[in-house]
Coordinates of N, CA and C in Angstrom, one line a residue:
M1412 N -48.3 -34.1 -3.2 CA -47.7 -35.1 -4.2 C -47.3 -36.4 -3.4
E1413 N -47.6 -37.5 -3.9 CA -47.4 -38.8 -3.3 C -45.9 -39.1 -3.2
N1414 N -45.4 -39.5 -2.1 CA -43.9 -39.9 -2.0 C -43.7 -41.4 -1.7
I1415 N -42.5 -41.7 -1.6 CA -42.2 -43.2 -1.4 C -42.8 -43.7 -0.2
G1416 N -42.8 -43.0 0.9 CA -43.4 -43.5 2.2 C -44.9 -43.7 2.0
Q1417 N -45.6 -42.9 1.3 CA -47.0 -43.1 1.1 C -47.3 -44.3 0.2
R1418 N -46.4 -44.5 -0.8 CA -46.6 -45.7 -1.6 C -46.3 -47.0 -0.8
I1419 N -45.3 -47.0 0.1 CA -45.1 -48.1 1.0 C -46.3 -48.4 1.8
K1420 N -46.9 -47.3 2.3 CA -48.1 -47.5 3.2 C -49.2 -48.1 2.3
Q1421 N -49.4 -47.6 1.1 CA -50.4 -48.1 0.2 C -50.2 -49.6 -0.1
L1422 N -49.0 -50.0 -0.3 CA -48.7 -51.4 -0.6 C -49.0 -52.2 0.6
R1423 N -48.5 -51.8 1.8 CA -48.7 -52.5 3.0 C -50.2 -52.8 3.3
K1424 N -51.0 -51.7 3.2 CA -52.4 -51.8 3.4 C -53.1 -52.8 2.4
M1425 N -52.7 -52.7 1.2 CA -53.2 -53.6 0.2 C -52.9 -55.1 0.5
L1426 N -51.8 -55.3 1.1 CA -51.4 -56.7 1.5 C -52.0 -57.1 2.8
G1427 N -52.7 -56.2 3.4 CA -53.4 -56.5 4.7 C -52.4 -56.8 5.9
L1428 N -51.3 -56.0 5.9 CA -50.2 -56.2 6.9 C -50.2 -55.0 7.8
S1429 N -49.9 -55.3 9.1 CA -49.6 -54.3 10.1 C -48.2 -53.8 9.8
Q1430 N -47.8 -52.6 10.4 CA -46.4 -52.1 10.2 C -45.4 -53.1 10.7
R1431 N -45.7 -53.8 11.8 CA -44.8 -54.7 12.4 C -44.6 -55.9 11.5
E1432 N -45.7 -56.4 10.9 CA -45.7 -57.6 10.0 C -44.9 -57.3 8.8
F1433 N -45.1 -56.1 8.2 CA -44.4 -55.6 7.1 C -42.9 -55.6 7.4
A1434 N -42.5 -55.0 8.5 CA -41.1 -54.9 8.9 C -40.5 -56.2 9.0
E1435 N -41.2 -57.2 9.6 CA -40.6 -58.5 9.8 C -40.4 -59.2 8.5
K1436 N -41.3 -59.0 7.5 CA -41.2 -59.7 6.2 C -39.9 -59.3 5.5
I1437 N -39.5 -58.0 5.7 CA -38.3 -57.5 5.0 C -37.1 -57.4 5.9
G1438 N -37.2 -57.9 7.2 CA -36.1 -57.9 8.1 C -35.6 -56.5 8.6
K1439 N -36.6 -55.6 8.7 CA -36.3 -54.3 9.2 C -37.0 -54.0 10.5
S1440 N -36.7 -52.9 11.2 CA -37.3 -52.6 12.4 C -38.7 -52.0 12.2
L1441 N -39.5 -52.1 13.2 CA -40.8 -51.4 13.2 C -40.6 -49.9 13.1
N1442 N -39.6 -49.4 13.8 CA -39.4 -47.9 13.8 C -39.0 -47.4 12.4
A1443 N -38.2 -48.3 11.7 CA -37.9 -47.9 10.3 C -39.1 -47.7 9.4
V1444 N -40.0 -48.7 9.5 CA -41.2 -48.6 8.6 C -42.1 -47.4 9.0
Q1445 N -42.2 -47.2 10.3 CA -43.0 -46.0 10.8 C -42.4 -44.7 10.3
K1446 N -41.1 -44.6 10.3 CA -40.4 -43.4 9.8 C -40.5 -43.2 8.3
W1447 N -40.5 -44.3 7.5 CA -40.7 -44.3 6.1 C -42.1 -43.7 5.8
E1448 N -43.1 -44.3 6.4 CA -44.5 -44.0 6.1 C -44.8 -42.5 6.5
S1449 N -44.2 -42.1 7.6 CA -44.4 -40.7 8.1 C -43.7 -39.7 7.3
G1450 N -42.7 -40.1 6.5 CA -41.9 -39.2 5.7 C -40.7 -38.7 6.4
D1451 N -40.4 -39.2 7.7 CA -39.3 -38.7 8.4 C -37.9 -39.3 7.9
R1452 N -38.0 -40.4 7.2 CA -36.8 -41.0 6.7 C -37.1 -41.6 5.3
I1453 N -36.2 -41.5 4.4 CA -36.3 -42.1 3.1 C -35.6 -43.4 3.0
P1454 N -36.3 -44.5 2.6 CA -35.7 -45.8 2.5 C -34.5 -45.8 1.6
S1455 N -33.5 -46.6 2.1 CA -32.2 -46.7 1.3 C -32.5 -47.5 0.0
E1456 N -31.6 -47.5 -0.9 CA -31.7 -48.3 -2.2 C -31.8 -49.8 -1.9
P1457 N -31.0 -50.3 -1.0 CA -31.1 -51.7 -0.6 C -32.4 -52.1 0.0
A1458 N -33.0 -51.2 0.8 CA -34.3 -51.4 1.4 C -35.4 -51.5 0.4
L1459 N -35.3 -50.6 -0.6 CA -36.3 -50.6 -1.7 C -36.2 -51.9 -2.5
K1460 N -35.0 -52.3 -2.7 CA -34.9 -53.6 -3.5 C -35.4 -54.8 -2.7
L1461 N -35.2 -54.8 -1.4 CA -35.8 -55.8 -0.5 C -37.3 -55.9 -0.6
I1462 N -37.9 -54.7 -0.5 CA -39.4 -54.6 -0.6 C -39.9 -55.1 -2.0
A1463 N -39.2 -54.7 -3.0 CA -39.6 -55.1 -4.4 C -39.5 -56.6 -4.6
K1464 N -38.4 -57.2 -4.0 CA -38.2 -58.6 -4.2 C -39.2 -59.4 -3.3
E1465 N -39.4 -59.0 -2.1 CA -40.2 -59.7 -1.1 C -41.7 -59.8 -1.6
F1466 N -42.2 -58.6 -2.1 CA -43.6 -58.5 -2.5 C -43.9 -58.5 -4.0
N1467 N -42.8 -58.8 -4.8 CA -43.0 -58.8 -6.2 C -43.5 -57.4 -6.7
V1468 N -42.9 -56.4 -6.2 CA -43.3 -55.0 -6.5 C -42.4 -54.4 -7.6
N1469 N -43.0 -53.6 -8.5 CA -42.3 -52.9 -9.5 C -41.5 -51.8 -8.8
E1470 N -40.1 -52.0 -8.9 CA -39.3 -51.1 -8.2 C -39.4 -49.6 -8.7
E1471 N -39.7 -49.5 -9.9 CA -39.8 -48.1 -10.5 C -41.1 -47.5 -9.9
W1472 N -42.1 -48.2 -9.8 CA -43.4 -47.7 -9.1 C -43.1 -47.2 -7.7
L1473 N -42.3 -48.1 -7.0 CA -42.0 -47.8 -5.6 C -41.2 -46.5 -5.5
K1474 N -40.3 -46.2 -6.4 CA -39.4 -45.0 -6.4 C -40.1 -43.8 -6.9
T1475 N -40.9 -43.9 -8.0 CA -41.4 -42.8 -8.7 C -42.9 -42.7 -8.8
G1476 N -43.6 -43.8 -8.6 CA -45.0 -43.9 -8.7 C -45.5 -44.2 -10.2
E1477 N -44.5 -44.4 -11.0 CA -44.8 -44.6 -12.4 C -44.9 -46.1 -12.7
G1478 N -45.8 -46.5 -13.6 CA -46.0 -47.9 -14.0 C -46.9 -48.6 -13.0
E1479 N -47.0 -50.0 -13.2 CA -47.9 -50.8 -12.4 C -47.3 -51.0 -11.0
M1480 N -48.1 -51.2 -10.0 CA -47.6 -51.5 -8.6 C -46.8 -52.8 -8.6
F1481 N -47.4 -53.9 -9.2 CA -46.8 -55.2 -9.1 C -46.1 -55.5 -10.4
A1482 N -45.0 -56.3 -10.3 CA -44.2 -56.6 -11.4 C -44.7 -57.9 -12.2
G1483 N -45.3 -57.7 -13.3 CA -45.6 -58.8 -14.2 C -46.8 -59.6 -13.9
V1484 N -47.6 -59.2 -12.9 CA -48.8 -60.0 -12.6 C -49.9 -59.0 -12.3
P1485 N -51.2 -59.4 -12.6 CA -52.3 -58.5 -12.4 C -52.4 -58.1 -10.9
Q1486 N -52.6 -56.8 -10.7 CA -52.6 -56.3 -9.3 C -53.6 -57.0 -8.4
L1487 N -54.8 -57.2 -8.9 CA -55.9 -57.8 -8.0 C -55.5 -59.2 -7.6
Q1488 N -54.9 -60.0 -8.5 CA -54.5 -61.4 -8.3 C -53.5 -61.4 -7.2
T1489 N -52.5 -60.5 -7.3 CA -51.4 -60.5 -6.3 C -51.9 -60.1 -4.9
S1490 N -52.8 -59.1 -4.9 CA -53.3 -58.7 -3.6 C -54.1 -59.8 -2.9
M1491 N -54.9 -60.5 -3.7 CA -55.7 -61.6 -3.1 C -54.8 -62.7 -2.7
H1492 N -53.7 -63.0 -3.4 CA -52.8 -64.1 -3.0 C -52.1 -63.8 -1.6
F1493 N -51.7 -62.5 -1.5 CA -51.0 -62.2 -0.2 C -52.0 -62.1 0.9
Q1494 N -53.2 -61.6 0.7 CA -54.2 -61.6 1.8 C -54.6 -63.0 2.2
K1495 N -54.7 -63.9 1.3 CA -55.1 -65.3 1.6 C -53.9 -65.9 2.4
S1496 N -52.7 -65.7 1.9 CA -51.5 -66.2 2.6 C -51.4 -65.8 4.1
F1497 N -51.6 -64.5 4.3 CA -51.4 -64.0 5.7 C -52.6 -64.4 6.6
K1498 N -53.8 -64.7 6.0 CA -54.9 -65.1 6.8 C -54.7 -66.6 7.2
E1499 N -53.9 -67.3 6.5 CA -53.7 -68.8 6.8 C -52.6 -69.0 7.8
Y1500 N -51.8 -68.0 8.1 CA -50.6 -68.1 9.0 C -50.6 -67.0 10.0
F1501 N -50.0 -67.3 11.1 CA -49.7 -66.2 12.1 C -48.2 -66.0 12.0
Q1502 N -47.8 -64.7 12.0 CA -46.4 -64.3 11.9 C -45.9 -64.2 13.4
V1503 N -44.8 -64.9 13.6 CA -44.1 -64.8 14.9 C -42.7 -64.3 14.8
S1504 N -42.3 -63.3 15.6 CA -41.0 -62.8 15.6 C -40.1 -63.6 16.5
F1505 N -39.1 -64.3 15.9 CA -38.2 -65.1 16.7 C -36.9 -64.3 17.0
Y1506 N -36.7 -64.1 18.3 CA -35.5 -63.4 18.7 C -34.4 -64.4 19.2
D1507 N -33.3 -64.4 18.5 CA -32.3 -65.4 18.8 C -31.5 -65.0 20.0
I1508 N -32.1 -64.9 21.1 CA -31.5 -64.6 22.4 C -32.1 -65.5 23.5
Y1509 N -31.4 -65.5 24.6 CA -32.0 -66.3 25.7 C -32.6 -65.3 26.7
A1510 N -33.8 -65.7 27.3 CA -34.4 -65.0 28.4 C -34.2 -65.9 29.6
S1511 N -33.8 -65.4 30.7 CA -33.4 -66.2 31.8 C -34.5 -66.7 32.7
A1512 N -34.6 -68.0 32.8 CA -35.4 -68.6 33.9 C -34.4 -69.0 34.9
G1513 N -33.6 -68.0 35.3 CA -32.6 -68.2 36.3 C -32.3 -66.8 36.9
N1514 N -31.0 -66.5 36.9 CA -30.6 -65.2 37.6 C -30.4 -64.1 36.6
G1515 N -30.8 -64.2 35.3 CA -30.7 -63.2 34.4 C -29.6 -63.4 33.4
V1516 N -29.9 -63.2 32.1 CA -29.0 -63.3 31.0 C -28.9 -62.0 30.3
E1517 N -27.7 -61.6 29.9 CA -27.5 -60.3 29.3 C -28.4 -60.2 28.0
A1518 N -29.1 -59.1 28.0 CA -30.1 -58.8 26.9 C -29.3 -58.4 25.6
I1519 N -29.4 -59.1 24.5 CA -28.7 -58.7 23.3 C -29.8 -58.2 22.3
E1520 N -29.6 -57.0 21.8 CA -30.5 -56.4 20.8 C -30.2 -57.2 19.5
S1521 N -31.3 -57.7 18.9 CA -31.1 -58.4 17.7 C -32.3 -58.2 16.8
E1522 N -32.1 -58.3 15.5 CA -33.2 -58.3 14.6 C -34.0 -59.6 14.6
P1523 N -35.3 -59.6 14.7 CA -36.0 -60.8 14.8 C -36.1 -61.6 13.4
K1524 N -36.2 -62.9 13.5 CA -36.4 -63.7 12.3 C -37.9 -64.1 12.2
P1525 N -38.5 -63.7 11.1 CA -40.0 -64.0 11.0 C -40.2 -65.5 10.8
I1526 N -41.2 -66.1 11.6 CA -41.6 -67.5 11.5 C -43.1 -67.5 11.3
Q1527 N -43.5 -68.3 10.4 CA -45.0 -68.5 10.1 C -45.5 -69.8 10.8
I1528 N -46.6 -69.6 11.5 CA -47.2 -70.8 12.2 C -48.6 -70.9 11.6
D1529 N -49.0 -72.1 11.3 CA -50.3 -72.3 10.7 C -51.4 -71.8 11.7
R1530 N -52.3 -71.0 11.1 CA -53.3 -70.3 12.0 C -54.2 -71.3 12.7
L1531 N -54.7 -72.4 12.0 CA -55.6 -73.4 12.6 C -54.8 -74.1 13.7
F1532 N -53.5 -74.5 13.5 CA -52.8 -75.1 14.5 C -52.6 -74.2 15.7
A1533 N -52.3 -73.0 15.5 CA -52.1 -72.0 16.6 C -53.4 -71.9 17.4
Q1534 N -54.5 -71.8 16.7 CA -55.8 -71.7 17.5 C -56.2 -72.9 18.2
A1535 N -56.1 -74.1 17.5 CA -56.7 -75.3 18.0 C -55.7 -76.0 19.0
I1536 N -54.5 -76.0 18.7 CA -53.5 -76.7 19.6 C -52.8 -75.8 20.6
L1537 N -52.4 -74.6 20.1 CA -51.6 -73.7 21.0 C -52.5 -72.8 21.8
G1538 N -53.8 -72.7 21.4 CA -54.7 -71.8 22.1 C -54.5 -70.4 21.9
I1539 N -53.8 -70.0 20.8 CA -53.6 -68.6 20.5 C -54.7 -68.1 19.5
S1540 N -55.5 -67.2 20.0 CA -56.6 -66.7 19.2 C -56.3 -65.7 18.1
S1541 N -55.2 -64.9 18.4 CA -54.9 -63.8 17.5 C -53.4 -63.8 17.1
G1542 N -53.1 -63.4 15.9 CA -51.7 -63.5 15.5 C -51.0 -62.1 15.7
N1543 N -51.6 -61.2 16.3 CA -51.0 -59.9 16.4 C -50.0 -59.8 17.6
G1544 N -48.8 -59.3 17.3 CA -47.8 -59.0 18.4 C -47.2 -60.3 19.0
L1545 N -47.0 -61.3 18.2 CA -46.4 -62.6 18.7 C -44.9 -62.6 18.6
F1546 N -44.2 -63.1 19.6 CA -42.8 -63.3 19.6 C -42.4 -64.6 20.2
M1547 N -41.2 -65.1 19.8 CA -40.7 -66.4 20.3 C -39.3 -66.2 20.9
I1548 N -39.0 -66.8 22.0 CA -37.6 -66.7 22.6 C -37.3 -68.1 23.1
Q1549 N -36.1 -68.3 23.5 CA -35.7 -69.6 24.1 C -35.3 -69.3 25.6
A1550 N -35.7 -70.2 26.5 CA -35.4 -70.0 27.9 C -34.1 -70.5 28.3
Y1551 N -33.5 -70.0 29.4 CA -32.2 -70.4 29.9 C -32.3 -70.4 31.4
G1552 N -31.8 -71.4 32.0 CA -31.8 -71.5 33.5 C -33.0 -72.4 34.0
D1553 N -33.0 -72.6 35.3 CA -34.0 -73.5 35.9 C -34.8 -72.9 37.0
S1554 N -34.9 -71.5 37.1 CA -35.7 -70.9 38.1 C -37.2 -71.1 37.9
M1555 N -37.6 -71.4 36.7 CA -39.1 -71.7 36.4 C -39.4 -73.2 36.3
Y1556 N -38.4 -74.0 36.7 CA -38.6 -75.5 36.6 C -39.6 -75.9 37.7
P1557 N -40.5 -76.8 37.4 CA -40.6 -77.6 36.2 C -41.5 -77.1 35.1
T1558 N -42.0 -75.9 35.3 CA -42.9 -75.3 34.2 C -42.1 -75.0 33.0
I1559 N -40.9 -74.4 33.1 CA -40.1 -74.1 32.0 C -38.7 -74.7 32.2
K1560 N -38.2 -75.5 31.3 CA -36.9 -76.1 31.4 C -35.9 -75.3 30.5
P1561 N -34.6 -75.4 30.8 CA -33.6 -74.8 30.0 C -33.7 -75.2 28.5
G1562 N -33.7 -74.3 27.6 CA -33.8 -74.6 26.2 C -35.2 -74.6 25.6
D1563 N -36.2 -74.5 26.5 CA -37.6 -74.5 26.0 C -37.9 -73.3 25.1
Y1564 N -38.7 -73.5 24.1 CA -39.1 -72.4 23.2 C -40.4 -71.8 23.7
L1565 N -40.5 -70.5 23.9 CA -41.7 -69.9 24.4 C -42.3 -68.9 23.4
I1566 N -43.6 -68.9 23.3 CA -44.3 -67.9 22.4 C -45.0 -67.0 23.3
G1567 N -44.9 -65.7 23.1 CA -45.6 -64.7 23.9 C -46.2 -63.6 23.1
K1568 N -46.9 -62.7 23.8 CA -47.5 -61.6 23.1 C -46.9 -60.3 23.7
F1569 N -46.4 -59.4 22.8 CA -45.8 -58.2 23.3 C -46.7 -57.4 24.2
Y1570 N -46.1 -56.8 25.2 CA -46.9 -56.1 26.3 C -47.7 -54.9 25.7
E1571 N -47.2 -54.3 24.6 CA -47.9 -53.1 24.0 C -49.2 -53.5 23.4
Y1572 N -49.4 -54.8 23.2 CA -50.7 -55.3 22.6 C -51.7 -55.5 23.7
E1573 N -51.3 -55.6 25.0 CA -52.2 -55.8 26.1 C -52.2 -54.7 27.1
N1574 N -51.0 -54.2 27.5 CA -50.9 -53.0 28.3 C -51.4 -53.3 29.7
F1575 N -51.4 -54.5 30.2 CA -51.8 -54.8 31.6 C -51.0 -56.0 32.1
L1576 N -50.9 -56.2 33.4 CA -50.3 -57.4 33.9 C -51.3 -58.3 34.5
L1577 N -51.3 -59.6 34.1 CA -52.3 -60.5 34.6 C -51.7 -61.4 35.7
E1578 N -52.3 -61.4 36.9 CA -51.7 -62.1 38.0 C -51.7 -63.6 37.7
G1579 N -50.6 -64.2 38.0 CA -50.4 -65.7 37.8 C -49.8 -66.0 36.4
S1580 N -49.7 -65.0 35.5 CA -49.2 -65.3 34.2 C -47.6 -65.1 34.2
I1581 N -47.0 -65.7 33.2 CA -45.5 -65.6 33.2 C -45.1 -64.5 32.2
Y1582 N -44.2 -63.7 32.6 CA -43.8 -62.6 31.7 C -42.3 -62.6 31.5
V1583 N -41.9 -62.1 30.3 CA -40.5 -61.8 30.0 C -40.3 -60.3 30.3
F1584 N -39.3 -59.9 31.0 CA -39.0 -58.5 31.3 C -37.5 -58.3 31.4
R1585 N -37.2 -57.0 31.3 CA -35.8 -56.6 31.3 C -35.5 -55.7 32.4
I1586 N -34.4 -55.9 33.1 CA -33.9 -55.0 34.1 C -32.5 -54.7 33.7
G1587 N -32.2 -53.4 33.4 CA -30.9 -53.1 32.9 C -30.6 -53.8 31.6
N1588 N -29.6 -54.6 31.6 CA -29.2 -55.4 30.4 C -29.5 -56.8 30.5
E1589 N -30.4 -57.2 31.5 CA -30.7 -58.6 31.7 C -32.2 -58.9 31.4
L1590 N -32.4 -60.1 30.8 CA -33.8 -60.5 30.5 C -34.1 -61.6 31.6
F1591 N -35.4 -61.6 32.0 CA -35.9 -62.6 32.9 C -37.2 -63.2 32.5
V1592 N -37.5 -64.4 32.9 CA -38.8 -65.0 32.7 C -39.3 -65.4 34.1
K1593 N -40.4 -64.8 34.6 CA -40.9 -65.0 35.9 C -42.4 -64.9 35.9
R1594 N -43.0 -65.4 37.0 CA -44.5 -65.3 37.2 C -44.9 -64.1 38.0
F1595 N -45.8 -63.3 37.5 CA -46.3 -62.1 38.1 C -47.2 -62.4 39.3
K1596 N -47.0 -61.7 40.4 CA -47.9 -61.8 41.5 C -48.2 -60.4 42.0
K1597 N -49.5 -60.1 42.3 CA -49.9 -58.8 42.8 C -49.4 -58.6 44.2
D1598 N -49.0 -57.3 44.5 CA -48.6 -56.9 45.8 C -49.8 -56.5 46.6
R1599 N -50.2 -57.3 47.6 CA -51.5 -57.0 48.3 C -51.3 -55.9 49.3
K1600 N -50.0 -55.5 49.6 CA -49.8 -54.6 50.7 C -49.3 -53.2 50.2
G1601 N -48.9 -53.1 49.0 CA -48.3 -51.9 48.5 C -48.4 -51.8 47.0
N1602 N -47.4 -51.1 46.4 CA -47.4 -50.8 44.9 C -46.2 -51.5 44.3
K1603 N -45.6 -52.5 44.9 CA -44.5 -53.2 44.3 C -45.0 -54.2 43.2
L1604 N -44.1 -54.4 42.2 CA -44.2 -55.5 41.2 C -43.5 -56.7 41.8
I1605 N -44.1 -57.8 41.9 CA -43.5 -59.0 42.4 C -43.4 -60.1 41.3
F1606 N -42.2 -60.6 41.0 CA -42.1 -61.7 40.0 C -41.5 -62.9 40.7
K1607 N -42.2 -64.0 40.7 CA -41.8 -65.2 41.4 C -41.2 -66.3 40.5
S1608 N -40.4 -67.1 41.0 CA -39.9 -68.3 40.3 C -40.7 -69.5 40.7
D1609 N -41.0 -70.4 39.8 CA -41.7 -71.6 40.2 C -40.8 -72.6 41.0
N1610 N -39.5 -72.4 40.8 CA -38.5 -73.2 41.5 C -38.3 -72.5 42.9
P1611 N -38.6 -73.2 44.0 CA -38.5 -72.5 45.3 C -37.1 -72.2 45.8
E1612 N -36.1 -72.7 45.0 CA -34.7 -72.3 45.4 C -34.3 -70.9 45.0
Y1613 N -35.2 -70.2 44.3 CA -34.8 -68.9 43.8 C -35.7 -67.9 44.5
N1614 N -35.1 -66.7 44.8 CA -35.8 -65.6 45.5 C -36.7 -64.9 44.5
D1615 N -37.7 -64.2 45.1 CA -38.6 -63.3 44.3 C -37.8 -62.1 43.8
I1616 N -38.2 -61.5 42.7 CA -37.7 -60.2 42.3 C -38.8 -59.2 42.6
E1617 N -38.5 -58.2 43.5 CA -39.5 -57.2 43.9 C -39.0 -55.9 43.4
I1618 N -39.9 -55.2 42.7 CA -39.6 -53.9 42.1 C -40.5 -52.9 42.8
T1619 N -39.9 -51.9 43.5 CA -40.6 -50.9 44.2 C -41.2 -49.9 43.2
E1620 N -42.1 -49.0 43.7 CA -42.6 -48.0 42.9 C -41.6 -47.1 42.3
D1621 N -40.6 -46.8 43.1 CA -39.5 -45.9 42.7 C -38.6 -46.6 41.6
Q1622 N -38.6 -47.9 41.6 CA -37.7 -48.6 40.7 C -38.4 -49.0 39.4
Q1623 N -39.7 -48.7 39.3 CA -40.4 -49.3 38.1 C -40.0 -48.7 36.8
A1624 N -39.3 -47.5 36.8 CA -38.8 -46.9 35.6 C -37.7 -47.8 35.0
E1625 N -37.1 -48.6 35.9 CA -35.9 -49.4 35.5 C -36.3 -50.7 34.8
I1626 N -37.6 -51.1 34.9 CA -38.0 -52.4 34.3 C -38.8 -52.2 33.1
K1627 N -38.6 -53.0 32.1 CA -39.3 -53.0 30.8 C -40.0 -54.3 30.7
I1628 N -41.3 -54.3 30.6 CA -42.1 -55.6 30.4 C -42.1 -55.8 28.9
I1629 N -41.5 -57.0 28.5 CA -41.5 -57.3 27.1 C -42.8 -57.9 26.6
G1630 N -43.3 -58.9 27.4 CA -44.6 -59.5 27.0 C -44.9 -60.7 27.9
R1631 N -46.1 -61.2 27.7 CA -46.7 -62.3 28.4 C -46.5 -63.6 27.6
I1632 N -46.0 -64.7 28.3 CA -45.9 -66.0 27.7 C -47.2 -66.6 27.5
L1633 N -47.5 -67.1 26.3 CA -48.8 -67.7 26.0 C -48.7 -69.2 26.0
V1634 N -47.5 -69.7 25.5 CA -47.4 -71.2 25.4 C -45.9 -71.6 25.4
N1635 N -45.7 -72.8 26.0 CA -44.3 -73.4 26.0 C -44.4 -74.5 25.0
L1636 N -43.7 -74.3 23.8 CA -43.8 -75.3 22.7 C -43.2 -76.6 23.1
S1637 N -42.3 -76.6 24.1 CA -41.7 -77.9 24.5 C -42.6 -78.8 25.3
K1638 N -43.7 -78.2 25.7 CA -44.7 -79.0 26.5 C -45.7 -79.8 25.6
L1639 N -45.6 -79.5 24.3 CA -46.6 -80.1 23.4 C -46.2 -81.5 23.1

């Protein structure tokens, strides 16, 4: 028998959205959407109302499966509208926290704010070829000066979408409760992770093999919007 989670999954796929994109549109976590769809958690009444409002979905259909999926408009027309909309824009998760281009800023867990960037602008001007797994943060500190200045807005791609470290690229990472923005350099002599500052006044951050469980790579910086 079909349940609420299966109907949410059906809706999401019809709209052409990933689980992360769907979560961002309704202001929920990726983990919440995953648990809804797997049946491990039942969405709350407010969450169902959010979904119904955001996607113009018939709330009764969402709860029980009865009636039309969409409220008051032909199903095909609505599906085509959303698919066209999301093909024209890239979705970026903006985290209203600072990542340190300095000596580290306390990492604050926050819900991202979804931002849409025109797809053609992102591809032609920003050089971003894919809209999957994008995030935006604001830099703090001067350790990456002159490449990154305090207050610059940075767009990156979550590490889980690449799963490798590219030498010479700039990464956002977390050690304990602090976020950093540094440039990755390969260790030619051992198995350390080395993160360098572009500002020579700052020391490198070196992570030994034994310490690597303490670091979390958030993602690779693709573009500094303040440079445009």
